[in-house]
Amino acid sequence: MLAANQLAQTLSPNMRTGVNRLAAAFLDPRDRELHDDWEQATAAAVGQLRAVMGTETTDPRMVTLVGELSLKSERFRRLWERQDIVRRTSSQARLHHPEVGDLELYREKLIVAGTDNQVLVIYHAEPGTPSAQALALLGSIAVSAERTANPAQPDEPGLPR
């Protein structure tokens, strides 16, 4: 993860700079608790990793990641052995957030041209749905958390006093 906004970080503790989302999916129990569709999501993620790697199987970072996950996760090992290839596509994510409950979000994956396989991932809810309301509530929680973490200084220009 190269960057994440406050709402993404509030949605999942593993959506923050420096976290390897694939490793978190298999090794952090909070990720499994968050994703109602964890089985499908992890299968797709491993297939997408294989698609990205293609024939470039000697990249030391990829070799290290696959080795670590193979040693630490039986599920990853079984999925890796299947050798499925899955294209990155838009999909739905069914989440159960501990603060706002169930969310059905659309997940868009946009390849960033001119980069080394960087992908911009966007989560959004269908307008007018309970998921949209829950996501808006989560946004309020995110703003409150941001304000608590970074209180405005009264002497900062442009800020209300």
GROMACS .gro file of N, CA and C in nm:
model
  483
    1MET      N    1   0.086  -0.116   0.000
    1MET     CA    2   0.000   0.000   0.000
    1MET      C    3   0.090   0.122   0.000
    2LEU      N    4   0.075   0.204  -0.103
    2LEU     CA    5   0.156   0.325  -0.114
    2LEU      C    6   0.091   0.444  -0.046
    3ALA      N    7  -0.042   0.449  -0.045
    3ALA     CA    8  -0.114   0.560   0.016
    3ALA      C    9  -0.258   0.518   0.040
    4ALA      N   10  -0.320   0.582   0.137
    4ALA     CA   11  -0.462   0.559   0.165
    4ALA      C   12  -0.518   0.681   0.235
    5ASN      N   13  -0.641   0.715   0.201
    5ASN     CA   14  -0.703   0.828   0.270
    5ASN      C   15  -0.758   0.782   0.406
    6GLN      N   16  -0.802   0.878   0.486
    6GLN     CA   17  -0.848   0.848   0.621
    6GLN      C   18  -0.970   0.756   0.620
    7LEU      N   19  -1.059   0.772   0.524
    7LEU     CA   20  -1.176   0.685   0.517
    7LEU      C   21  -1.134   0.539   0.492
    8ALA      N   22  -1.039   0.517   0.403
    8ALA     CA   23  -0.990   0.381   0.377
    8ALA      C   24  -0.929   0.322   0.503
    9GLN      N   25  -0.853   0.402   0.575
    9GLN     CA   26  -0.790   0.354   0.698
    9GLN      C   27  -0.893   0.322   0.806
   10THR      N   28  -1.004   0.395   0.806
   10THR     CA   29  -1.111   0.368   0.901
   10THR      C   30  -1.190   0.244   0.860
   11LEU      N   31  -1.199   0.222   0.730
   11LEU     CA   32  -1.267   0.102   0.679
   11LEU      C   33  -1.191  -0.024   0.720
   12SER      N   34  -1.058  -0.020   0.709
   12SER     CA   35  -0.977  -0.137   0.744
   12SER      C   36  -0.843  -0.093   0.801
   13PRO      N   37  -0.803  -0.152   0.912
   13PRO     CA   38  -0.673  -0.115   0.968
   13PRO      C   39  -0.557  -0.154   0.876
   14ASN      N   40  -0.582  -0.240   0.778
   14ASN     CA   41  -0.477  -0.281   0.685
   14ASN      C   42  -0.471  -0.196   0.559
   15MET      N   43  -0.551  -0.093   0.552
   15MET     CA   44  -0.543   0.000   0.440
   15MET      C   45  -0.467   0.123   0.485
   16ARG      N   46  -0.338   0.106   0.497
   16ARG     CA   47  -0.252   0.219   0.534
   16ARG      C   48  -0.116   0.198   0.470
   17THR      N   49  -0.046   0.306   0.455
   17THR     CA   50   0.084   0.306   0.390
   17THR      C   51   0.177   0.201   0.451
   18GLY      N   52   0.240   0.124   0.366
   18GLY     CA   53   0.339   0.026   0.409
   18GLY      C   54   0.285  -0.114   0.431
   19VAL      N   55   0.153  -0.131   0.433
   19VAL     CA   56   0.095  -0.264   0.455
   19VAL      C   57   0.088  -0.338   0.322
   20ASN      N   58   0.129  -0.463   0.323
   20ASN     CA   59   0.109  -0.548   0.207
   20ASN      C   60  -0.030  -0.609   0.220
   21ARG      N   61  -0.122  -0.566   0.136
   21ARG     CA   62  -0.262  -0.610   0.148
   21ARG      C   63  -0.277  -0.759   0.129
   22LEU      N   64  -0.197  -0.819   0.041
   22LEU     CA   65  -0.208  -0.963   0.019
   22LEU      C   66  -0.165  -1.038   0.145
   23ALA      N   67  -0.053  -0.999   0.203
   23ALA     CA   68  -0.007  -1.064   0.326
   23ALA      C   69  -0.109  -1.045   0.438
   24ALA      N   70  -0.164  -0.926   0.449
   24ALA     CA   71  -0.264  -0.899   0.554
   24ALA      C   72  -0.387  -0.987   0.535
   25ALA      N   73  -0.428  -1.008   0.412
   25ALA     CA   74  -0.548  -1.089   0.385
   25ALA      C   75  -0.532  -1.230   0.440
   26PHE      N   76  -0.411  -1.284   0.434
   26PHE     CA   77  -0.388  -1.421   0.478
   26PHE      C   78  -0.338  -1.432   0.622
   27LEU      N   79  -0.273  -1.328   0.672
   27LEU     CA   80  -0.206  -1.341   0.801
   27LEU      C   81  -0.271  -1.262   0.915
   28ASP      N   82  -0.356  -1.166   0.884
   28ASP     CA   83  -0.417  -1.084   0.989
   28ASP      C   84  -0.563  -1.129   1.008
   29PRO      N   85  -0.596  -1.187   1.122
   29PRO     CA   86  -0.734  -1.234   1.144
   29PRO      C   87  -0.839  -1.124   1.133
   30ARG      N   88  -0.800  -0.998   1.156
   30ARG     CA   89  -0.896  -0.887   1.143
   30ARG      C   90  -0.945  -0.875   1.000
   31ASP      N   91  -0.859  -0.907   0.904
   31ASP     CA   92  -0.897  -0.897   0.764
   31ASP      C   93  -1.004  -1.002   0.731
   32ARG      N   94  -0.987  -1.121   0.783
   32ARG     CA   95  -1.085  -1.227   0.759
   32ARG      C   96  -1.220  -1.191   0.824
   33GLU      N   97  -1.215  -1.132   0.944
   33GLU     CA   98  -1.338  -1.091   1.013
   33GLU      C   99  -1.410  -0.980   0.937
   34LEU      N  100  -1.335  -0.891   0.874
   34LEU     CA  101  -1.393  -0.779   0.801
   34LEU      C  102  -1.463  -0.823   0.673
   35HIS      N  103  -1.403  -0.918   0.602
   35HIS     CA  104  -1.454  -0.959   0.471
   35HIS      C  105  -1.548  -1.078   0.481
   36ASP      N  106  -1.676  -1.054   0.455
   36ASP     CA  107  -1.773  -1.164   0.451
   36ASP      C  108  -1.741  -1.259   0.336
   37ASP      N  109  -1.679  -1.206   0.230
   37ASP     CA  110  -1.646  -1.285   0.112
   37ASP      C  111  -1.497  -1.321   0.108
   38TRP      N  112  -1.438  -1.345   0.225
   38TRP     CA  113  -1.294  -1.367   0.237
   38TRP      C  114  -1.246  -1.483   0.149
   39GLU      N  115  -1.320  -1.592   0.144
   39GLU     CA  116  -1.278  -1.708   0.064
   39GLU      C  117  -1.264  -1.668  -0.083
   40GLN      N  118  -1.366  -1.602  -0.137
   40GLN     CA  119  -1.361  -1.561  -0.278
   40GLN      C  120  -1.255  -1.454  -0.300
   41ALA      N  121  -1.246  -1.360  -0.208
   41ALA     CA  122  -1.151  -1.250  -0.223
   41ALA      C  123  -1.007  -1.300  -0.223
   42THR      N  124  -0.976  -1.393  -0.134
   42THR     CA  125  -0.839  -1.443  -0.129
   42THR      C  126  -0.806  -1.528  -0.252
   43ALA      N  127  -0.903  -1.605  -0.300
   43ALA     CA  128  -0.880  -1.684  -0.423
   43ALA      C  129  -0.852  -1.591  -0.541
   44ALA      N  130  -0.931  -1.485  -0.553
   44ALA     CA  131  -0.910  -1.389  -0.662
   44ALA      C  132  -0.776  -1.318  -0.647
   45ALA      N  133  -0.739  -1.283  -0.524
   45ALA     CA  134  -0.613  -1.211  -0.501
   45ALA      C  135  -0.492  -1.295  -0.543
   46VAL      N  136  -0.494  -1.423  -0.511
   46VAL     CA  137  -0.382  -1.510  -0.550
   46VAL      C  138  -0.378  -1.526  -0.701
   47GLY      N  139  -0.494  -1.541  -0.764
   47GLY     CA  140  -0.498  -1.549  -0.909
   47GLY      C  141  -0.449  -1.422  -0.976
   48GLN      N  142  -0.479  -1.307  -0.914
   48GLN     CA  143  -0.431  -1.179  -0.967
   48GLN      C  144  -0.280  -1.166  -0.950
   49LEU      N  145  -0.228  -1.217  -0.838
   49LEU     CA  146  -0.083  -1.215  -0.819
   49LEU      C  147  -0.014  -1.297  -0.928
   50ARG      N  148  -0.068  -1.414  -0.957
   50ARG     CA  149  -0.011  -1.497  -1.064
   50ARG      C  150  -0.017  -1.424  -1.198
   51ALA      N  151  -0.127  -1.355  -1.225
   51ALA     CA  152  -0.141  -1.281  -1.350
   51ALA      C  153  -0.038  -1.170  -1.360
   52VAL      N  154  -0.015  -1.099  -1.250
   52VAL     CA  155   0.082  -0.990  -1.249
   52VAL      C  156   0.224  -1.043  -1.267
   53MET      N  157   0.253  -1.154  -1.201
   53MET     CA  158   0.387  -1.211  -1.210
   53MET      C  159   0.417  -1.262  -1.350
   54GLY      N  160   0.317  -1.323  -1.414
   54GLY     CA  161   0.339  -1.379  -1.547
   54GLY      C  162   0.458  -1.473  -1.546
   55THR      N  163   0.549  -1.449  -1.636
   55THR     CA  164   0.670  -1.533  -1.643
   55THR      C  165   0.786  -1.472  -1.564
   56GLU      N  166   0.763  -1.355  -1.504
   56GLU     CA  167   0.867  -1.289  -1.425
   56GLU      C  168   0.868  -1.345  -1.283
   57THR      N  169   0.907  -1.468  -1.269
   57THR     CA  170   0.901  -1.536  -1.139
   57THR      C  171   1.028  -1.523  -1.057
   58THR      N  172   1.123  -1.442  -1.103
   58THR     CA  173   1.249  -1.428  -1.029
   58THR      C  174   1.259  -1.297  -0.952
   59ASP      N  175   1.156  -1.214  -0.956
   59ASP     CA  176   1.158  -1.088  -0.880
   59ASP      C  177   1.175  -1.123  -0.733
   60PRO      N  178   1.285  -1.077  -0.670
   60PRO     CA  179   1.313  -1.115  -0.531
   60PRO      C  180   1.201  -1.080  -0.433
   61ARG      N  181   1.133  -0.966  -0.455
   61ARG     CA  182   1.024  -0.930  -0.365
   61ARG      C  183   0.907  -1.027  -0.377
   62MET      N  184   0.877  -1.068  -0.499
   62MET     CA  185   0.768  -1.163  -0.520
   62MET      C  186   0.804  -1.300  -0.464
   63VAL      N  187   0.927  -1.343  -0.487
   63VAL     CA  188   0.971  -1.472  -0.436
   63VAL      C  189   0.963  -1.474  -0.283
   64THR      N  190   1.006  -1.366  -0.220
   64THR     CA  191   1.000  -1.355  -0.075
   64THR      C  192   0.855  -1.358  -0.026
   65LEU      N  193   0.768  -1.282  -0.091
   65LEU     CA  194   0.628  -1.278  -0.052
   65LEU      C  195   0.562  -1.415  -0.066
   66VAL      N  196   0.581  -1.480  -0.180
   66VAL     CA  197   0.520  -1.611  -0.203
   66VAL      C  198   0.576  -1.712  -0.103
   67GLY      N  199   0.707  -1.707  -0.077
   67GLY     CA  200   0.768  -1.797   0.020
   67GLY      C  201   0.713  -1.778   0.160
   68GLU      N  202   0.704  -1.652   0.203
   68GLU     CA  203   0.652  -1.623   0.338
   68GLU      C  204   0.508  -1.669   0.353
   69LEU      N  205   0.425  -1.635   0.254
   69LEU     CA  206   0.284  -1.673   0.263
   69LEU      C  207   0.266  -1.824   0.252
   70SER      N  208   0.350  -1.890   0.174
   70SER     CA  209   0.342  -2.036   0.163
   70SER      C  210   0.375  -2.104   0.295
   71LEU      N  211   0.471  -2.046   0.369
   71LEU     CA  212   0.509  -2.103   0.498
   71LEU      C  213   0.406  -2.073   0.607
   72LYS      N  214   0.345  -1.955   0.602
   72LYS     CA  215   0.260  -1.911   0.712
   72LYS      C  216   0.111  -1.933   0.692
   73SER      N  217   0.068  -1.964   0.569
   73SER     CA  218  -0.075  -1.977   0.542
   73SER      C  219  -0.105  -2.100   0.457
   74GLU      N  220  -0.173  -2.195   0.518
   74GLU     CA  221  -0.216  -2.315   0.446
   74GLU      C  222  -0.307  -2.278   0.329
   75ARG      N  223  -0.398  -2.182   0.352
   75ARG     CA  224  -0.490  -2.141   0.245
   75ARG      C  225  -0.413  -2.083   0.127
   76PHE      N  226  -0.318  -1.994   0.153
   76PHE     CA  227  -0.239  -1.938   0.044
   76PHE      C  228  -0.169  -2.050  -0.031
   77ARG      N  229  -0.107  -2.141   0.040
   77ARG     CA  230  -0.032  -2.250  -0.023
   77ARG      C  231  -0.123  -2.331  -0.116
   78ARG      N  232  -0.243  -2.365  -0.070
   78ARG     CA  233  -0.336  -2.441  -0.154
   78ARG      C  234  -0.378  -2.362  -0.278
   79LEU      N  235  -0.407  -2.233  -0.259
   79LEU     CA  236  -0.448  -2.150  -0.373
   79LEU      C  237  -0.332  -2.132  -0.471
   80TRP      N  238  -0.213  -2.114  -0.422
   80TRP     CA  239  -0.097  -2.096  -0.508
   80TRP      C  240  -0.072  -2.221  -0.593
   81GLU      N  241  -0.091  -2.336  -0.533
   81GLU     CA  242  -0.070  -2.463  -0.605
   81GLU      C  243  -0.171  -2.482  -0.717
   82ARG      N  244  -0.288  -2.421  -0.706
   82ARG     CA  245  -0.391  -2.436  -0.811
   82ARG      C  246  -0.350  -2.369  -0.942
   83GLN      N  247  -0.265  -2.267  -0.933
   83GLN     CA  248  -0.213  -2.195  -1.049
   83GLN      C  249  -0.321  -2.121  -1.129
   84ASP      N  250  -0.427  -2.079  -1.060
   84ASP     CA  251  -0.532  -2.001  -1.127
   84ASP      C  252  -0.477  -1.865  -1.168
   85ILE      N  253  -0.524  -1.815  -1.280
   85ILE     CA  254  -0.492  -1.681  -1.327
   85ILE      C  255  -0.623  -1.603  -1.328
   86VAL      N  256  -0.624  -1.487  -1.264
   86VAL     CA  257  -0.745  -1.405  -1.257
   86VAL      C  258  -0.709  -1.263  -1.299
   87ARG      N  259  -0.783  -1.209  -1.393
   87ARG     CA  260  -0.762  -1.070  -1.434
   87ARG      C  261  -0.817  -0.976  -1.327
   88ARG      N  262  -0.749  -0.861  -1.315
   88ARG     CA  263  -0.800  -0.757  -1.225
   88ARG      C  264  -0.928  -0.702  -1.285
   89THR      N  265  -1.032  -0.705  -1.207
   89THR     CA  266  -1.159  -0.652  -1.255
   89THR      C  267  -1.228  -0.579  -1.140
   90SER      N  268  -1.329  -0.508  -1.178
   90SER     CA  269  -1.414  -0.448  -1.076
   90SER      C  270  -1.495  -0.561  -1.012
   91SER      N  271  -1.528  -0.544  -0.887
   91SER     CA  272  -1.603  -0.648  -0.818
   91SER      C  273  -1.677  -0.585  -0.701
   92GLN      N  274  -1.752  -0.669  -0.632
   92GLN     CA  275  -1.818  -0.624  -0.511
   92GLN      C  276  -1.745  -0.681  -0.391
   93ALA      N  277  -1.742  -0.605  -0.285
   93ALA     CA  278  -1.684  -0.651  -0.159
   93ALA      C  279  -1.795  -0.646  -0.054
   94ARG      N  280  -1.814  -0.757   0.013
   94ARG     CA  281  -1.910  -0.762   0.123
   94ARG      C  282  -1.831  -0.761   0.253
   95LEU      N  283  -1.851  -0.654   0.329
   95LEU     CA  284  -1.775  -0.634   0.451
   95LEU      C  285  -1.868  -0.629   0.571
   96HIS      N  286  -1.814  -0.664   0.685
   96HIS     CA  287  -1.885  -0.644   0.810
   96HIS      C  288  -1.793  -0.562   0.900
   97HIS      N  289  -1.821  -0.432   0.906
   97HIS     CA  290  -1.737  -0.340   0.982
   97HIS      C  291  -1.784  -0.338   1.127
   98PRO      N  292  -1.690  -0.342   1.223
   98PRO     CA  293  -1.731  -0.346   1.364
   98PRO      C  294  -1.807  -0.223   1.412
   99GLU      N  295  -1.792  -0.108   1.345
   99GLU     CA  296  -1.860   0.013   1.391
   99GLU      C  297  -1.988   0.047   1.315
  100VAL      N  298  -1.994   0.011   1.186
  100VAL     CA  299  -2.111   0.051   1.107
  100VAL      C  300  -2.188  -0.067   1.050
  101GLY      N  301  -2.144  -0.188   1.074
  101GLY     CA  302  -2.218  -0.306   1.029
  101GLY      C  303  -2.186  -0.347   0.887
  102ASP      N  304  -2.287  -0.405   0.822
  102ASP     CA  305  -2.268  -0.462   0.688
  102ASP      C  306  -2.257  -0.355   0.581
  103LEU      N  307  -2.165  -0.380   0.488
  103LEU     CA  308  -2.143  -0.291   0.374
  103LEU      C  309  -2.130  -0.376   0.248
  104GLU      N  310  -2.198  -0.335   0.143
  104GLU     CA  311  -2.176  -0.392   0.010
  104GLU      C  312  -2.117  -0.279  -0.073
  105LEU      N  313  -1.989  -0.293  -0.103
  105LEU     CA  314  -1.918  -0.188  -0.175
  105LEU      C  315  -1.871  -0.238  -0.310
  106TYR      N  316  -1.868  -0.147  -0.405
  106TYR     CA  317  -1.807  -0.177  -0.534
  106TYR      C  318  -1.659  -0.144  -0.522
  107ARG      N  319  -1.576  -0.231  -0.577
  107ARG     CA  320  -1.431  -0.213  -0.573
  107ARG      C  321  -1.384  -0.200  -0.718
  108GLU      N  322  -1.332  -0.084  -0.749
  108GLU     CA  323  -1.280  -0.057  -0.883
  108GLU      C  324  -1.128  -0.060  -0.876
  109LYS      N  325  -1.066  -0.132  -0.967
  109LYS     CA  326  -0.920  -0.139  -0.973
  109LYS      C  327  -0.874  -0.079  -1.105
  110LEU      N  328  -0.803   0.032  -1.094
  110LEU     CA  329  -0.758   0.105  -1.212
  110LEU      C  330  -0.606   0.097  -1.222
  111ILE      N  331  -0.557   0.045  -1.332
  111ILE     CA  332  -0.412   0.034  -1.352
  111ILE      C  333  -0.358   0.173  -1.382
  112VAL      N  334  -0.252   0.212  -1.313
  112VAL     CA  335  -0.191   0.344  -1.332
  112VAL      C  336  -0.086   0.331  -1.441
  113ALA      N  337  -0.112   0.394  -1.554
  113ALA     CA  338  -0.022   0.386  -1.669
  113ALA      C  339   0.115   0.445  -1.634
  114GLY      N  340   0.218   0.385  -1.690
  114GLY     CA  341   0.353   0.436  -1.671
  114GLY      C  342   0.416   0.400  -1.538
  115THR      N  343   0.356   0.307  -1.466
  115THR     CA  344   0.411   0.265  -1.337
  115THR      C  345   0.444   0.116  -1.344
  116ASP      N  346   0.507   0.069  -1.242
  116ASP     CA  347   0.543  -0.072  -1.233
  116ASP      C  348   0.429  -0.149  -1.167
  117ASN      N  349   0.320  -0.168  -1.242
  117ASN     CA  350   0.202  -0.242  -1.196
  117ASN      C  351   0.130  -0.179  -1.077
  118GLN      N  352   0.136  -0.049  -1.064
  118GLN     CA  353   0.059   0.015  -0.957
  118GLN      C  354  -0.088   0.018  -0.994
  119VAL      N  355  -0.172   0.000  -0.893
  119VAL     CA  356  -0.316  -0.004  -0.912
  119VAL      C  357  -0.381   0.090  -0.813
  120LEU      N  358  -0.474   0.170  -0.861
  120LEU     CA  359  -0.555   0.256  -0.775
  120LEU      C  360  -0.684   0.180  -0.746
  121VAL      N  361  -0.712   0.159  -0.619
  121VAL     CA  362  -0.832   0.086  -0.580
  121VAL      C  363  -0.929   0.184  -0.516
  122ILE      N  364  -1.052   0.183  -0.565
  122ILE     CA  365  -1.155   0.274  -0.516
  122ILE      C  366  -1.273   0.190  -0.468
  123TYR      N  367  -1.318   0.217  -0.347
  123TYR     CA  368  -1.437   0.153  -0.293
  123TYR      C  369  -1.549   0.257  -0.290
  124HIS      N  370  -1.668   0.217  -0.332
  124HIS     CA  371  -1.782   0.308  -0.325
  124HIS      C  372  -1.910   0.226  -0.312
  125ALA      N  373  -2.012   0.292  -0.261
  125ALA     CA  374  -2.142   0.227  -0.242
  125ALA      C  375  -2.242   0.283  -0.343
  126GLU      N  376  -2.342   0.203  -0.373
  126GLU     CA  377  -2.450   0.250  -0.460
  126GLU      C  378  -2.528   0.357  -0.384
  127PRO      N  379  -2.550   0.473  -0.446
  127PRO     CA  380  -2.620   0.582  -0.379
  127PRO      C  381  -2.759   0.539  -0.330
  128GLY      N  382  -2.796   0.589  -0.212
  128GLY     CA  383  -2.929   0.565  -0.159
  128GLY      C  384  -2.948   0.430  -0.090
  129THR      N  385  -2.843   0.353  -0.079
  129THR     CA  386  -2.854   0.220  -0.017
  129THR      C  387  -2.812   0.228   0.129
  130PRO      N  388  -2.848   0.126   0.207
  130PRO     CA  389  -2.798   0.120   0.345
  130PRO      C  390  -2.644   0.121   0.350
  131SER      N  391  -2.581   0.063   0.250
  131SER     CA  392  -2.434   0.065   0.246
  131SER      C  393  -2.381   0.207   0.228
  132ALA      N  394  -2.449   0.286   0.146
  132ALA     CA  395  -2.409   0.426   0.127
  132ALA      C  396  -2.423   0.503   0.258
  133GLN      N  397  -2.531   0.476   0.332
  133GLN     CA  398  -2.551   0.542   0.462
  133GLN      C  399  -2.443   0.499   0.561
  134ALA      N  400  -2.411   0.369   0.562
  134ALA     CA  401  -2.307   0.320   0.653
  134ALA      C  402  -2.171   0.377   0.615
  135LEU      N  403  -2.144   0.389   0.486
  135LEU     CA  404  -2.016   0.446   0.441
  135LEU      C  405  -2.007   0.594   0.478
  136ALA      N  406  -2.119   0.666   0.468
  136ALA     CA  407  -2.121   0.807   0.509
  136ALA      C  408  -2.094   0.819   0.659
  137LEU      N  409  -2.154   0.731   0.738
  137LEU     CA  410  -2.129   0.730   0.882
  137LEU      C  411  -1.981   0.700   0.909
  138LEU      N  412  -1.927   0.605   0.836
  138LEU     CA  413  -1.785   0.573   0.851
  138LEU      C  414  -1.698   0.694   0.815
  139GLY      N  415  -1.743   0.770   0.714
  139GLY     CA  416  -1.672   0.892   0.677
  139GLY      C  417  -1.671   0.992   0.791
  140SER      N  418  -1.781   1.004   0.862
  140SER     CA  419  -1.788   1.093   0.979
  140SER      C  420  -1.693   1.046   1.089
  141ILE      N  421  -1.689   0.915   1.108
  141ILE     CA  422  -1.596   0.858   1.207
  141ILE      C  423  -1.452   0.888   1.166
  142ALA      N  424  -1.424   0.876   1.036
  142ALA     CA  425  -1.289   0.902   0.984
  142ALA      C  426  -1.249   1.047   1.007
  143VAL      N  427  -1.341   1.140   0.982
  143VAL     CA  428  -1.312   1.282   1.003
  143VAL      C  429  -1.285   1.309   1.151
  144SER      N  430  -1.366   1.251   1.238
  144SER     CA  431  -1.345   1.269   1.382
  144SER      C  432  -1.210   1.214   1.425
  145ALA      N  433  -1.174   1.097   1.371
  145ALA     CA  434  -1.044   1.038   1.405
  145ALA      C  435  -0.930   1.126   1.356
  146GLU      N  436  -0.945   1.182   1.236
  146GLU     CA  437  -0.843   1.270   1.180
  146GLU      C  438  -0.828   1.396   1.264
  147ARG      N  439  -0.939   1.453   1.307
  147ARG     CA  440  -0.934   1.574   1.390
  147ARG      C  441  -0.871   1.546   1.526
  148THR      N  442  -0.900   1.430   1.581
  148THR     CA  443  -0.842   1.392   1.710
  148THR      C  444  -0.691   1.372   1.696
  149ALA      N  445  -0.651   1.308   1.587
  149ALA     CA  446  -0.508   1.279   1.565
  149ALA      C  447  -0.430   1.404   1.528
  150ASN      N  448  -0.494   1.497   1.458
  150ASN     CA  449  -0.426   1.619   1.412
  150ASN      C  450  -0.510   1.742   1.443
  151PRO      N  451  -0.517   1.782   1.569
  151PRO     CA  452  -0.599   1.900   1.603
  151PRO      C  453  -0.543   2.025   1.536
  152ALA      N  454  -0.632   2.109   1.487
  152ALA     CA  455  -0.591   2.234   1.421
  152ALA      C  456  -0.530   2.328   1.523
  153GLN      N  457  -0.425   2.393   1.482
  153GLN     CA  458  -0.361   2.493   1.568
  153GLN      C  459  -0.431   2.627   1.543
  154PRO      N  460  -0.470   2.699   1.648
  154PRO     CA  461  -0.544   2.825   1.628
  154PRO      C  462  -0.466   2.929   1.551
  155ASP      N  463  -0.334   2.921   1.547
  155ASP     CA  464  -0.254   3.023   1.478
  155ASP      C  465  -0.230   2.986   1.331
  156GLU      N  466  -0.283   2.874   1.283
  156GLU     CA  467  -0.263   2.837   1.144
  156GLU      C  468  -0.346   2.928   1.055
  157PRO      N  469  -0.283   2.983   0.950
  157PRO     CA  470  -0.358   3.072   0.861
  157PRO      C  471  -0.468   2.995   0.789
  158GLY      N  472  -0.581   3.061   0.768
  158GLY     CA  473  -0.689   3.002   0.691
  158GLY      C  474  -0.782   2.913   0.770
  159LEU      N  475  -0.752   2.888   0.896
  159LEU     CA  476  -0.839   2.804   0.977
  159LEU      C  477  -0.926   2.891   1.067
  160PRO      N  478  -1.051   2.851   1.083
  160PRO     CA  479  -1.138   2.930   1.171
  160PRO      C  480  -1.088   2.929   1.314
  161ARG      N  481  -1.110   3.039   1.384
  161ARG     CA  482  -1.063   3.051   1.523
  161ARG      C  483  -1.179   3.039   1.617
   0.00000   0.00000   0.00000
